[in-house]
Amino acid sequence: MARPSTEALPRFACPDWWEKIQAGQTPMAAVPVNHARAAKALAFFNRLKLPDVPGTPALSEACGDWFRDILVAFLASEDQSTKQRLVWELLCMVPKKNSKTTYVAALGLTALFMEEAPNRQMLLVAPSQNISERCFDQAQGMIRLDQRLQAIFKVQDHIKRIERRKTGTVFDVKTFDTSIVTGEIPILTIIDELHELGKKAKAAAVMQQIRGGGITMQGGQVLMITTQSDEAPAGIWRTELDKARKIRDGKGGTSPILLPVLYEFPAELQRNETYWRDQRHWPLILPNLNRSIDAQRLVDDYENNGRATKEAEQIWTSQHLNIEIGVGLGSQEWRGADYWQAAGDPALTLEALIERSEVVTFGADGGGLDDLLGRLLTAGRAAVHAAGLFLLPRAERRRYRVSSPSSRRGNEQVSAGCAIGLGQNFDLGLCIKTTLVDWTPDWLEPLLPYWPWAAVIIGAGLAWRLAGAPGLAAFAAAVGFILGRRSMEPNNPDIPDADQ
């Protein structure tokens, strides 16, 4: 795996992340911290107890060091020279059943305890009501197990709110909604199962509102924790995952504010089904193994359920091994993508292409916009094609003869206004005429030779096609009449043959 130079690494770059995972370390960059603040955060966090585990063990023994590393980096990071916070955002991707929901609930309580500013707001956002309820139940359960915490915090079950009595700052647990950040900007937002937001409309807009707190004088932190998606990553999840990987690999700029902590196999090993099917490699990306995850039960679940079908295995591995759909099993990516860059020819310049070619055609693919461009931008489309061809040097311009089709079935290639000549014989009217011929409904085509009545008929046809845009249709008909009249004449002598 290619590694960036270790000299002057960008902030939060961790080129040896895979080596750290193999060594049992947390796969994140070293972050300078305020040691007094870190000690205070750890002391509070470690005394919290798990409310849903027999014996209610304290996190000092029940939590792995991997999450304590995250806690300290997120809550106590500090630039040694400026004394300013460094980590404003953090993205942790860890497989299912590694206690991420419980741990972030404990982190939220720790942050609430550490915040001395009065009357602030903190949020924990979950994609569904079930997840948000579990988050709140874990947090309030930890409080009710400790009388000292009950004196510090006030729990309001009916609105899923925890308030620190001394400061009035609140920690709200909410289900994702486009209105969750209406009003006050939170100083801390925790987002559980971020990948699920990639499936929700307007998630990007809500994230932008949440991040608005980061530019205020008080600042606002965002912690995102999630498993990999059980579908190909999309939306806000695709965006955040790609950004985190770039930062981790040293390609995210010189001073990013997001710290990535990604438990995953390198892409080449995700594509190697033999490697990740080997159960000896599973512990590498399961930091809470033998705490919240039983190794044998995980294997049994895979053998009995995960391998039932190809689709079942695809989903199982995405959730328990963070194998990205579209990279590992059941890849939906274009196989040529792995070889595309290597197949490039740096010697093939525009000049070399013109030199070796008899004809060079420039074009553009508007994808789903083609219908819109073809129907509404007749003159504009022709002009764009002409402008593209005029990028050629004057000495290299060629002139071609393009015959207009007698009907739409006569020449399917002239269906988008691409029949153009070049140089002195460029005929915009011909471009428009050939396009309008193709647009006209079959039952109107016999009337086209009767020009200028054809302009009126074409306008009516366009109005019919556009369903309620008579002004635009009339304009198109007028343009077709003015610029296309001469080119409607058969065997127009002004259009040269290609071999002239």
Coordinates of C-alpha atoms in Angstrom, one line a residue:
M1 CA 0.0 0.0 0.0
A2 CA 1.4 3.4 -1.0
R3 CA 2.1 5.6 1.9
P4 CA 2.6 9.4 2.0
S5 CA 6.0 10.6 3.4
T6 CA 6.1 10.7 7.1
E7 CA 7.8 14.1 7.0
A8 CA 5.6 17.0 7.7
L9 CA 2.4 15.0 7.6
P10 CA -0.9 17.0 7.3
R11 CA -2.9 17.2 10.5
F12 CA -4.7 14.0 11.4
A13 CA -3.0 12.0 8.6
C14 CA -2.4 8.4 9.7
P15 CA -0.6 6.6 6.8
D16 CA 0.2 3.7 9.1
W17 CA -3.4 3.1 10.1
W18 CA -3.4 -0.5 8.9
E19 CA -0.2 -1.3 10.8
K20 CA -1.8 0.2 13.9
I21 CA -4.9 -2.0 13.5
Q22 CA -2.7 -5.1 13.1
A23 CA -0.8 -4.1 16.3
G24 CA -4.1 -3.8 18.2
Q25 CA -3.9 0.0 18.4
T26 CA -6.5 2.6 17.7
P27 CA -6.2 3.6 14.0
M28 CA -5.9 7.3 14.3
A29 CA -3.3 10.0 14.3
A30 CA -1.6 11.2 17.5
V31 CA -3.4 14.2 18.8
P32 CA -1.9 16.7 21.3
V33 CA -4.1 17.1 24.4
N34 CA -4.6 19.1 27.5
H35 CA -3.5 16.6 30.1
A36 CA -5.5 18.0 33.0
R37 CA -8.7 18.1 30.9
A38 CA -8.0 14.6 29.6
A39 CA -7.6 13.2 33.2
K40 CA -10.8 14.9 34.3
A41 CA -12.7 13.4 31.3
L42 CA -11.3 9.9 31.9
A43 CA -12.0 10.0 35.7
F44 CA -15.7 10.8 35.1
F45 CA -16.1 8.4 32.1
N46 CA -14.5 5.5 33.9
R47 CA -16.9 5.6 36.9
L48 CA -20.0 5.4 34.8
K49 CA -21.7 1.9 34.9
L50 CA -23.3 -0.2 32.3
P51 CA -27.0 -0.4 33.2
D52 CA -27.9 -3.4 31.0
V53 CA -25.1 -5.8 31.9
P54 CA -25.2 -8.2 34.8
G55 CA -23.3 -6.7 37.7
T56 CA -23.4 -3.3 36.2
P57 CA -19.6 -3.1 35.7
A58 CA -17.9 0.3 35.5
L59 CA -16.6 1.5 32.2
S60 CA -13.1 1.4 33.7
E61 CA -13.2 -2.3 33.2
A62 CA -15.9 -2.8 30.7
C63 CA -14.7 -0.4 28.0
G64 CA -11.8 -0.9 25.7
D65 CA -8.9 1.5 25.4
W66 CA -9.9 2.2 21.8
F67 CA -12.8 4.3 22.9
R68 CA -11.0 6.0 25.7
D69 CA -8.5 7.2 23.0
I70 CA -11.4 8.6 21.1
L71 CA -12.9 10.2 24.2
V72 CA -9.6 12.0 25.1
A73 CA -8.9 13.2 21.6
F74 CA -12.4 14.5 21.1
L75 CA -12.9 16.3 24.5
A76 CA -9.3 17.3 25.4
S77 CA -7.4 18.0 22.1
E78 CA -5.4 21.2 22.3
D79 CA -2.8 23.0 20.2
Q80 CA 0.3 23.3 22.4
S81 CA 1.1 26.8 21.1
T82 CA -2.3 28.4 20.7
K83 CA -4.1 26.5 23.4
Q84 CA -7.0 26.1 21.0
R85 CA -9.1 23.0 20.3
L86 CA -7.9 20.9 17.4
V87 CA -10.6 18.2 17.0
W88 CA -13.9 19.8 16.1
E89 CA -15.3 16.8 14.3
L90 CA -14.6 13.1 14.6
L91 CA -15.9 10.2 12.5
C92 CA -15.6 6.7 13.9
M93 CA -16.6 3.7 11.8
V94 CA -16.7 0.4 13.8
P95 CA -18.5 -2.8 13.1
K96 CA -21.9 -3.7 14.7
K97 CA -22.1 -4.8 18.4
N98 CA -19.0 -3.0 19.5
S99 CA -21.1 -1.0 22.1
K100 CA -20.8 2.3 20.1
T101 CA -24.3 3.4 21.2
T102 CA -23.6 2.9 24.9
Y103 CA -20.2 4.5 24.7
V104 CA -21.4 7.6 22.9
A105 CA -24.2 8.0 25.5
A106 CA -21.4 7.9 28.2
L107 CA -19.3 10.4 26.2
G108 CA -22.3 12.7 26.0
L109 CA -22.7 12.6 29.8
T110 CA -19.0 13.3 30.2
A111 CA -19.1 16.3 27.8
L112 CA -22.2 17.6 29.7
F113 CA -20.3 17.3 33.0
M114 CA -17.2 19.0 31.6
E115 CA -19.0 22.0 30.1
E116 CA -18.9 25.0 32.4
A117 CA -20.7 27.5 30.2
P118 CA -24.3 28.1 31.2
N119 CA -27.5 27.4 29.3
R120 CA -26.0 25.6 26.3
Q121 CA -27.4 22.8 24.3
M122 CA -26.0 19.4 23.3
L123 CA -27.7 16.9 21.0
L124 CA -27.5 13.2 20.4
V125 CA -29.2 12.4 17.1
A126 CA -30.2 8.9 16.0
P127 CA -31.8 7.9 12.6
S128 CA -34.8 6.0 14.2
Q129 CA -36.9 6.2 17.3
N130 CA -35.7 2.8 18.5
I131 CA -32.0 3.9 18.4
S132 CA -32.7 7.2 20.0
E133 CA -34.6 5.6 22.8
R134 CA -31.8 3.1 23.4
C135 CA -29.3 6.0 23.6
F136 CA -31.4 7.8 26.1
D137 CA -32.1 4.7 28.2
Q138 CA -28.4 4.0 28.5
A139 CA -27.6 7.6 29.5
Q140 CA -30.4 7.9 32.1
G141 CA -29.6 4.3 33.3
M142 CA -26.1 5.3 34.1
I143 CA -27.3 8.3 36.1
R144 CA -29.8 6.3 38.2
L145 CA -27.1 3.8 39.2
D146 CA -25.1 6.5 41.0
Q147 CA -26.6 8.8 43.6
R148 CA -23.8 11.3 43.0
L149 CA -24.8 11.6 39.4
Q150 CA -28.4 12.1 40.4
A151 CA -27.4 15.1 42.3
I152 CA -25.5 16.5 39.3
F153 CA -28.0 15.7 36.5
K154 CA -31.8 16.1 36.2
V155 CA -33.5 13.5 33.9
Q156 CA -36.7 14.4 32.0
D157 CA -37.8 11.1 30.5
H158 CA -40.8 12.5 28.7
I159 CA -38.8 14.8 26.4
K160 CA -35.5 12.7 26.5
R161 CA -33.5 15.5 28.1
I162 CA -30.7 15.4 30.7
E163 CA -29.8 18.7 32.4
R164 CA -26.8 19.6 34.4
R165 CA -28.3 21.3 37.4
K166 CA -25.3 23.6 38.1
T167 CA -25.1 25.2 34.6
G168 CA -28.6 24.6 33.0
T169 CA -26.9 23.1 29.9
V170 CA -29.0 20.3 28.5
F171 CA -28.3 17.1 26.6
D172 CA -31.2 16.2 24.3
V173 CA -31.7 12.9 22.6
K174 CA -33.7 13.2 19.4
T175 CA -34.7 11.2 16.3
F176 CA -33.4 12.6 13.0
D177 CA -35.7 15.2 11.5
T178 CA -35.2 18.3 9.3
S179 CA -36.2 20.6 12.2
I180 CA -33.9 19.2 15.0
V181 CA -31.6 22.1 14.9
T182 CA -34.2 24.9 14.6
G183 CA -33.4 27.6 17.0
E184 CA -30.3 27.3 19.1
I185 CA -27.0 26.0 17.6
P186 CA -25.7 23.0 19.7
I187 CA -22.2 23.2 21.1
L188 CA -22.0 19.4 20.7
T189 CA -23.8 17.0 18.4
I190 CA -23.4 13.3 18.4
I191 CA -24.8 11.4 15.4
D192 CA -25.3 7.7 15.8
E193 CA -25.5 5.4 12.7
L194 CA -24.5 8.1 10.3
H195 CA -24.8 5.7 7.4
E196 CA -28.6 5.6 7.8
L197 CA -28.7 9.4 7.2
G198 CA -27.4 8.7 3.7
K199 CA -30.8 7.2 2.9
K200 CA -32.7 10.3 4.1
A201 CA -33.8 13.3 2.1
K202 CA -32.3 16.7 3.1
A203 CA -29.7 15.1 5.4
A204 CA -26.9 17.2 3.9
A205 CA -28.8 20.4 4.6
V206 CA -29.4 19.4 8.2
M207 CA -25.7 18.5 8.6
Q208 CA -24.8 22.0 7.3
Q209 CA -27.1 23.5 9.9
I210 CA -25.5 21.4 12.7
R211 CA -22.0 22.5 11.5
G212 CA -23.1 26.1 11.6
G213 CA -22.2 26.1 15.3
G214 CA -18.6 25.5 14.4
I215 CA -18.2 29.0 13.0
T216 CA -19.6 30.8 16.0
M217 CA -17.4 32.2 18.8
Q218 CA -18.5 29.4 21.2
G219 CA -17.8 26.8 18.6
G220 CA -19.6 23.5 18.1
Q221 CA -18.3 19.9 17.9
V222 CA -19.7 17.0 15.9
L223 CA -19.0 13.3 16.7
M224 CA -20.2 10.8 14.2
I225 CA -20.2 7.1 14.9
T226 CA -21.5 4.3 12.6
T227 CA -21.1 0.9 11.1
Q228 CA -20.7 0.5 7.4
S229 CA -23.8 0.8 5.3
D230 CA -25.8 -2.3 4.3
E231 CA -26.1 -0.7 0.8
A232 CA -23.6 1.0 -1.4
P233 CA -22.6 4.2 0.5
A234 CA -24.7 7.2 -0.7
G235 CA -25.6 10.7 0.2
I236 CA -24.1 12.3 3.2
W237 CA -22.5 9.0 4.3
R238 CA -20.6 8.7 1.0
T239 CA -19.4 12.3 1.4
E240 CA -18.3 11.9 5.0
L241 CA -16.6 8.6 4.4
D242 CA -14.7 9.8 1.4
K243 CA -13.6 12.9 3.3
A244 CA -12.4 10.9 6.3
R245 CA -10.4 8.5 4.2
K246 CA -8.7 11.3 2.4
I247 CA -7.7 13.0 5.7
R248 CA -6.5 9.6 7.1
D249 CA -4.4 9.1 3.9
G250 CA -2.9 12.6 4.1
K251 CA -4.9 13.9 1.1
G252 CA -7.4 16.1 3.0
G253 CA -5.6 19.3 3.1
T254 CA -3.1 20.7 5.6
S255 CA -5.3 21.6 8.6
P256 CA -8.6 19.5 8.6
I257 CA -10.9 19.7 11.6
L258 CA -12.2 16.1 11.3
L259 CA -10.3 13.2 13.0
P260 CA -11.0 9.9 11.3
V261 CA -11.0 6.6 13.2
L262 CA -12.0 3.9 10.7
Y263 CA -11.9 0.2 11.5
E264 CA -11.8 -1.4 8.1
F265 CA -9.6 -3.6 5.9
P266 CA -7.6 -1.9 3.1
A267 CA -9.6 -1.8 -0.1
E268 CA -7.4 -4.5 -1.7
L269 CA -8.1 -6.9 1.1
Q270 CA -11.8 -6.1 1.0
R271 CA -11.7 -7.3 -2.6
N272 CA -9.9 -10.5 -1.5
E273 CA -12.7 -12.8 -0.3
T274 CA -10.3 -15.5 0.8
Y275 CA -8.7 -13.1 3.2
W276 CA -11.7 -11.7 5.0
R277 CA -13.5 -15.1 5.1
D278 CA -10.6 -16.3 7.2
Q279 CA -12.0 -15.9 10.7
R280 CA -8.5 -15.4 12.1
H281 CA -8.5 -11.9 10.6
W282 CA -11.8 -10.8 12.1
P283 CA -10.5 -9.7 15.5
L284 CA -8.4 -7.0 13.8
I285 CA -11.4 -4.7 13.3
L286 CA -13.5 -5.8 16.3
P287 CA -12.0 -3.6 19.1
N288 CA -14.6 -4.7 21.6
L289 CA -14.2 -8.4 21.0
N290 CA -14.6 -10.5 24.2
R291 CA -16.3 -7.5 25.9
S292 CA -19.6 -6.9 24.0
I293 CA -18.9 -9.5 21.3
D294 CA -18.6 -13.3 21.9
A295 CA -16.2 -14.6 19.3
Q296 CA -17.8 -18.1 18.9
R297 CA -21.3 -16.7 18.7
L298 CA -20.1 -14.4 15.9
V299 CA -18.7 -17.3 14.0
D300 CA -21.9 -19.3 14.5
D301 CA -24.0 -16.5 13.3
Y302 CA -22.0 -16.2 10.2
E303 CA -22.1 -19.9 9.5
N304 CA -25.8 -20.2 10.1
N305 CA -27.1 -16.9 8.8
G306 CA -24.4 -14.9 7.1
R307 CA -23.6 -17.5 4.5
A308 CA -27.2 -18.4 3.7
T309 CA -27.2 -16.6 0.4
K310 CA -24.9 -14.3 -1.5
E311 CA -27.1 -11.3 -0.6
A312 CA -27.2 -12.4 3.1
E313 CA -23.4 -12.6 3.2
Q314 CA -23.1 -9.2 1.5
I315 CA -25.2 -7.6 4.3
W316 CA -23.6 -9.6 7.1
T317 CA -20.1 -8.6 6.1
S318 CA -21.0 -5.0 5.7
Q319 CA -22.3 -4.8 9.2
H320 CA -19.9 -7.1 11.1
L321 CA -16.7 -6.6 9.1
N322 CA -17.2 -3.2 7.6
I323 CA -16.8 -4.6 4.1
E324 CA -18.0 -1.8 1.8
I325 CA -20.7 -2.9 -0.7
G326 CA -19.3 -2.0 -4.1
V327 CA -15.8 -2.8 -3.1
G328 CA -15.9 -6.3 -1.5
L329 CA -18.3 -9.1 -2.1
G330 CA -21.0 -8.4 -4.7
S331 CA -19.0 -5.5 -6.1
Q332 CA -21.2 -3.1 -8.2
E333 CA -18.3 -1.0 -9.4
W334 CA -17.0 -0.9 -13.0
R335 CA -14.2 -3.4 -13.1
G336 CA -12.3 -1.2 -15.6
A337 CA -11.9 1.5 -12.9
D338 CA -9.0 -0.4 -11.3
Y339 CA -7.0 -0.1 -14.6
W340 CA -8.3 3.2 -16.0
Q341 CA -5.6 5.5 -14.7
A342 CA -2.8 3.1 -15.6
A343 CA -4.1 2.8 -19.1
G344 CA -3.7 6.6 -19.8
D345 CA -1.3 7.7 -22.5
P346 CA 0.4 11.0 -21.5
A347 CA 1.7 11.4 -25.0
L348 CA -1.8 11.6 -26.4
T349 CA -2.3 15.4 -26.5
L350 CA -4.9 17.4 -28.4
E351 CA -2.3 18.2 -31.0
A352 CA -1.2 14.6 -31.4
L353 CA -4.9 13.5 -31.7
I354 CA -5.5 16.1 -34.5
E355 CA -2.3 15.1 -36.3
R356 CA -3.2 11.4 -36.4
S357 CA -6.9 11.8 -37.2
E358 CA -8.8 12.5 -40.4
V359 CA -11.9 13.7 -38.5
V360 CA -12.2 14.9 -34.9
T361 CA -15.6 15.2 -33.3
F362 CA -16.3 17.0 -30.0
G363 CA -19.4 16.2 -28.0
A364 CA -20.9 16.3 -24.6
D365 CA -23.2 13.8 -22.7
G366 CA -25.8 15.6 -20.7
G367 CA -27.1 12.3 -19.3
G368 CA -30.6 12.8 -18.0
L369 CA -30.4 16.4 -19.2
D370 CA -30.4 15.4 -22.8
D371 CA -34.2 15.5 -23.2
L372 CA -34.3 19.0 -21.6
L373 CA -31.5 20.3 -23.7
G374 CA -32.9 18.8 -26.9
R375 CA -36.4 20.2 -26.4
L376 CA -35.7 23.7 -24.9
L377 CA -32.3 24.8 -26.2
T378 CA -32.4 24.3 -29.9
A379 CA -30.4 27.3 -30.9
G380 CA -28.3 27.1 -27.8
R381 CA -27.4 23.4 -28.3
A382 CA -26.3 24.0 -31.9
A383 CA -24.3 27.0 -30.8
V384 CA -22.6 24.9 -28.1
H385 CA -21.6 22.2 -30.6
A386 CA -20.3 24.9 -33.0
A387 CA -18.3 26.6 -30.2
G388 CA -16.8 23.2 -29.2
L389 CA -15.6 22.6 -32.8
F390 CA -14.2 26.1 -33.1
L391 CA -11.7 25.2 -30.4
L392 CA -9.7 23.5 -33.2
P393 CA -7.0 25.6 -34.8
R394 CA -8.2 27.5 -37.9
A395 CA -6.0 25.5 -40.2
E396 CA -7.4 22.3 -39.0
R397 CA -11.1 23.2 -39.4
R398 CA -12.9 21.0 -41.9
R399 CA -16.3 21.4 -43.6
Y400 CA -18.7 18.6 -43.9
R401 CA -21.9 18.0 -45.8
V402 CA -24.8 16.8 -43.7
S403 CA -28.1 15.8 -45.5
S404 CA -31.3 16.5 -43.7
P405 CA -33.4 13.4 -43.0
S406 CA -36.7 13.0 -44.8
S407 CA -38.2 11.6 -41.7
R408 CA -37.1 10.7 -38.2
R409 CA -36.6 7.1 -39.3
G410 CA -34.3 8.2 -42.2
N411 CA -31.3 9.2 -40.1
E412 CA -31.4 8.6 -36.3
Q413 CA -28.0 10.4 -36.0
V414 CA -29.6 13.8 -36.7
S415 CA -31.8 13.9 -33.7
A416 CA -30.3 16.5 -31.4
G417 CA -29.3 19.4 -33.5
C418 CA -25.9 18.0 -34.4
A419 CA -26.1 18.4 -38.1
I420 CA -23.7 21.4 -38.4
G421 CA -21.3 22.7 -41.0
L422 CA -18.2 24.6 -40.2
G423 CA -16.2 27.6 -41.5
Q424 CA -17.9 29.9 -43.9
N425 CA -20.6 27.4 -44.6
F426 CA -21.8 26.9 -41.1
D427 CA -25.6 26.9 -41.2
L428 CA -27.4 27.4 -37.9
G429 CA -30.7 27.2 -39.7
L430 CA -29.9 23.6 -40.9
C431 CA -29.1 22.7 -37.3
I432 CA -32.5 23.9 -36.1
K433 CA -34.4 22.5 -39.1
T434 CA -33.0 19.0 -38.6
T435 CA -33.8 19.1 -34.9
L436 CA -37.4 20.4 -35.5
V437 CA -38.0 17.7 -38.1
D438 CA -37.2 15.1 -35.6
W439 CA -39.4 16.6 -32.8
T440 CA -42.5 17.0 -35.0
P441 CA -45.2 14.3 -34.4
D442 CA -45.5 11.7 -37.1
W443 CA -49.0 12.9 -38.2
L444 CA -47.6 16.5 -38.9
E445 CA -44.5 15.5 -40.9
P446 CA -46.3 15.5 -44.3
L447 CA -47.0 19.2 -43.9
L448 CA -43.4 20.2 -43.3
P449 CA -42.5 20.9 -47.0
Y450 CA -45.2 23.6 -47.0
W451 CA -43.0 26.3 -45.6
P452 CA -43.6 28.8 -43.9
W453 CA -46.8 27.1 -42.7
A454 CA -44.5 24.5 -41.3
A455 CA -43.3 27.0 -38.7
V456 CA -46.8 27.5 -37.3
I457 CA -47.3 23.7 -37.3
I458 CA -44.0 23.1 -35.6
G459 CA -44.9 25.7 -33.0
A460 CA -48.2 24.0 -32.3
G461 CA -46.4 20.6 -32.1
L462 CA -43.9 22.0 -29.6
A463 CA -46.7 23.5 -27.5
W464 CA -48.4 20.1 -27.5
R465 CA -45.1 18.5 -26.4
L466 CA -44.4 20.9 -23.7
A467 CA -47.9 20.8 -22.3
G468 CA -48.6 24.4 -21.5
A469 CA -45.7 26.5 -22.8
P470 CA -47.3 28.4 -25.8
G471 CA -44.9 31.3 -25.5
L472 CA -41.8 29.1 -25.7
A473 CA -43.3 27.1 -28.6
A474 CA -44.1 30.3 -30.5
F475 CA -40.5 31.5 -30.0
A476 CA -39.1 28.2 -31.3
A477 CA -41.3 28.3 -34.3
A478 CA -40.3 31.9 -35.1
V479 CA -36.6 31.0 -34.8
G480 CA -37.1 28.0 -37.0
F481 CA -38.9 30.1 -39.6
I482 CA -36.2 32.9 -39.7
L483 CA -33.1 30.8 -39.6
G484 CA -34.3 27.6 -41.2
R485 CA -36.1 29.0 -44.3
R486 CA -33.2 28.9 -46.7
S487 CA -31.9 25.5 -45.4
M488 CA -35.4 24.0 -46.1
E489 CA -34.7 24.2 -49.8
P490 CA -33.7 20.8 -51.2
N491 CA -30.0 20.3 -52.3
N492 CA -28.8 23.5 -50.7
P493 CA -25.7 24.4 -52.8
D494 CA -24.2 26.3 -49.9
I495 CA -23.5 23.1 -48.0
P496 CA -20.2 21.6 -49.2
D497 CA -19.3 17.9 -49.5
A498 CA -16.9 16.6 -46.9
D499 CA -14.3 15.8 -49.5
Q500 CA -14.2 19.4 -50.8

